[in-house]
Amino acid sequence: MAGATGRVALVTGASHGIGAATAHLLAARGMRVVVNYLHSDTAAEEVVSGIEATGGRAMAVRADVREAAAVESMIEQVQAAWGGISVLVHNALIPYVIKPFQDMTWEELGGKLDDEMRAAVAVTKAVLPAMTEQGWGRIIYLGTGLSRRPREGMIALGTAKAALAQFARYLAQELGPRGITVNVVEPGPVEDTRMADVLDEEHKQRQVAATPLGRLAHPGDVAQAVAFYASEESAFMTGTTAAVNGGMFMY
Ligand SMILES: NC(=O)c1ccc[n+]([C@@H]2O[C@H](COP(=O)([O-])OP(=O)(O)OC[C@H]3O[C@@H](n4cnc5c(N)ncnc54)[C@H](OP(=O)(O)O)[C@@H]3O)[C@@H](O)[C@H]2O)c1
């Protein structure tokens, strides 16, 4: 991949699922990858050692992405070791409540909105100075198809991710002149993630039946779309959204 070698990529929430698959793929494409996580020290270290075992470079950094001070200190640590971050993949999945609106309190709905946007603002503000200085940057946010197509009980997640998607478009407009692109990857249901682990088999089979490509996504499918947005090949794309859902819904 043109120009990727040595670039520094930060993947938030990279100890599991989509983030871990993305960290592996970006490292395989020659980037030095920061594996951010919150609780799972062992899992994050396993992602790093897996990358290093195949000749890649990675470091694990614990930071709660909802806390600006923790994010700043993570960025300073990376800056000291490797220099400025060129690629931000904001993927961390902040927990949320699944229930109908009728039973939901403002604290539950507003809490998810606040966490989602607070984290996006903190990580984005922290990486912008280096990207601006470099005159080159790639920002990729993980959204969800549920921000467009409602599913029972998912109002907190869907509403928060819809805000994130519009935030991304505003940033794309503002940051384009600095050589920074901003795009969103919106997966459908993804296997081998904690979310998928809570779905029962019957529910999963219904989702597969509704998917033209005949299976659910794997984390690696999502990582491929992220890696494209992180590369030179997507140079003239900003403010766009890639759906990775096997055709489960189309827009
Ligand atoms: N799974 C799906 O079906 C699906 C579908 C559509 C969209 N998505 C989106 O894809 C993204 C990744 O989802 P996933 O299912 O792969 O997640 P996951 O397997 O549950 O992993 C979540 C990751 O986020 C980290 N994390 C959680 N809170 C954090 C915080 N405050 N600060 C830093 N890291 C934090 C976790 O770290 P620790 O383990 O260390 O706590 C973990 O590495 C999310 O944005 C999600 O909304 C997922």
Coordinates of N, CA and C and ligand atoms in Angstrom, one line a residue, residues 12-19 36-41 63-66 90-95 116 142-145 157 161 187-190 192-196, ligand 1:
T12 N -8.7 2.9 18.7 CA -9.3 2.8 20.0 C -10.1 1.6 20.1
G13 N -10.1 1.0 21.4 CA -10.9 -0.2 21.6 C -10.3 -1.4 20.7
A14 N -9.0 -1.6 20.8 CA -8.4 -2.6 19.9 C -8.0 -3.9 20.6
S15 N -8.5 -4.1 21.8 CA -8.2 -5.4 22.5 C -9.1 -6.5 22.1
H16 N -10.2 -6.2 21.4 CA -11.2 -7.2 21.0 C -11.8 -6.9 19.7
G17 N -12.5 -7.8 19.1 CA -13.5 -7.6 18.0 C -12.9 -6.9 16.8
I18 N -13.7 -5.9 16.3 CA -13.4 -5.2 15.1 C -12.0 -4.4 15.3
G19 N -11.9 -3.8 16.5 CA -10.6 -3.0 16.7 C -9.4 -3.9 16.6
N36 N -5.2 0.7 21.7 CA -5.8 1.3 22.9 C -6.9 0.3 23.4
Y37 N -7.1 0.4 24.8 CA -8.1 -0.5 25.4 C -8.4 0.2 26.8
L38 N -9.3 -0.4 27.5 CA -9.7 0.1 28.8 C -9.4 -0.9 29.9
H39 N -10.0 -2.1 29.8 CA -9.8 -3.1 30.9 C -8.9 -4.3 30.6
S40 N -8.9 -4.7 29.3 CA -8.4 -6.0 29.0 C -6.9 -6.0 28.7
D41 N -6.1 -5.8 29.8 CA -4.6 -5.8 29.6 C -4.1 -7.0 28.8
A63 N -6.2 3.6 28.1 CA -6.8 5.0 28.3 C -8.3 4.9 28.1
D64 N -9.0 5.5 29.0 CA -10.5 5.7 28.9 C -10.7 6.8 27.9
V65 N -11.2 6.5 26.7 CA -11.4 7.5 25.7 C -12.4 8.5 26.0
R66 N -13.2 8.3 27.1 CA -14.2 9.4 27.5 C -13.5 10.4 28.3
H90 N -11.5 5.4 15.3 CA -12.2 5.5 16.6 C -13.3 4.5 16.6
N91 N -13.0 3.4 17.4 CA -13.8 2.2 17.3 C -14.3 1.8 18.7
A92 N -13.8 2.3 19.8 CA -14.1 1.8 21.1 C -15.6 1.8 21.3
L93 N -16.1 0.6 21.8 CA -17.6 0.5 22.0 C -17.9 0.8 23.5
I94 N -18.5 1.9 23.7 CA -18.9 2.3 25.1 C -20.2 1.7 25.4
P95 N -20.3 1.0 26.5 CA -21.6 0.2 26.9 C -22.8 1.1 26.8
E116 N -20.6 8.8 23.9 CA -20.2 8.6 22.5 C -19.5 9.9 22.0
L142 N -16.2 4.3 13.7 CA -17.1 3.2 13.6 C -18.5 3.6 14.0
G143 N -19.4 3.5 13.0 CA -20.8 3.7 13.2 C -21.5 2.4 13.3
T144 N -22.8 2.4 12.9 CA -23.6 1.2 12.8 C -24.8 1.5 11.9
G145 N -25.2 0.4 11.2 CA -26.4 0.5 10.3 C -27.6 0.9 11.2
L157 N -28.1 3.4 21.3 CA -26.9 3.2 20.4 C -27.2 3.9 19.0
K161 N -25.0 7.0 17.6 CA -24.2 6.8 16.4 C -24.6 7.7 15.2
P187 N -21.0 -1.1 10.1 CA -21.2 -2.5 10.0 C -22.7 -2.8 10.3
G188 N -23.1 -4.0 9.7 CA -24.3 -4.7 10.3 C -23.8 -5.5 11.4
P189 N -24.6 -6.6 11.8 CA -24.1 -7.5 12.9 C -22.8 -8.2 12.6
V190 N -21.9 -8.2 13.5 CA -20.6 -8.7 13.3 C -20.3 -9.9 14.3
D192 N -18.1 -12.8 16.3 CA -16.9 -12.8 17.1 C -16.6 -11.4 17.8
T193 N -17.7 -10.8 18.2 CA -17.7 -9.6 19.0 C -18.5 -9.8 20.2
R194 N -18.4 -9.0 21.2 CA -19.1 -9.2 22.5 C -20.6 -9.1 22.2
M195 N -21.0 -8.2 21.3 CA -22.4 -7.9 20.9 C -23.0 -9.2 20.3
A196 N -22.2 -9.8 19.4 CA -22.7 -11.0 18.8 C -22.9 -12.2 19.8
Ligands
LIG1 N1 -20.3 -6.0 17.0 C1 -21.2 -5.5 16.1 O1 -22.1 -6.3 15.7 C2 -21.2 -4.1 15.6 C3 -22.1 -3.7 14.6 C4 -22.1 -2.4 14.2 C5 -21.2 -1.5 14.7 N2 -20.3 -1.9 15.7 C6 -19.3 -0.9 16.2 O2 -18.0 -1.3 16.0 C7 -17.2 -0.8 17.1 C8 -16.5 -2.0 17.8 O3 -17.4 -2.9 18.3 P1 -17.0 -4.4 18.7 O4 -18.3 -5.1 18.7 O5 -15.9 -4.9 17.9 O6 -16.6 -4.1 20.2 P2 -16.1 -5.2 21.4 O7 -15.8 -6.5 20.8 O8 -17.2 -5.1 22.5 O9 -14.8 -4.4 21.9 C9 -15.0 -3.2 22.4 C10 -13.6 -2.5 22.6 O10 -13.8 -1.2 23.1 C11 -12.9 -1.0 24.2 N3 -13.5 0.0 25.1 C12 -14.7 0.0 25.7 N4 -14.9 1.2 26.4 C13 -13.7 1.9 26.2 C14 -13.3 3.1 26.7 N5 -14.1 3.9 27.5 N6 -12.0 3.5 26.4 C15 -11.2 2.7 25.7 N7 -11.6 1.6 25.1 C16 -12.8 1.1 25.4 C17 -12.8 -2.4 24.8 O11 -11.7 -2.4 25.7 P3 -11.6 -3.4 27.0 O12 -12.0 -4.8 26.6 O13 -10.2 -3.2 27.4 O14 -12.6 -2.8 28.0 C18 -12.7 -3.3 23.6 O15 -11.4 -3.3 23.1 C19 -18.1 -0.1 18.0 O16 -18.0 1.3 17.8 C20 -19.5 -0.6 17.7 O17 -20.6 0.3 17.9 C21 -20.2 -3.2 16.1

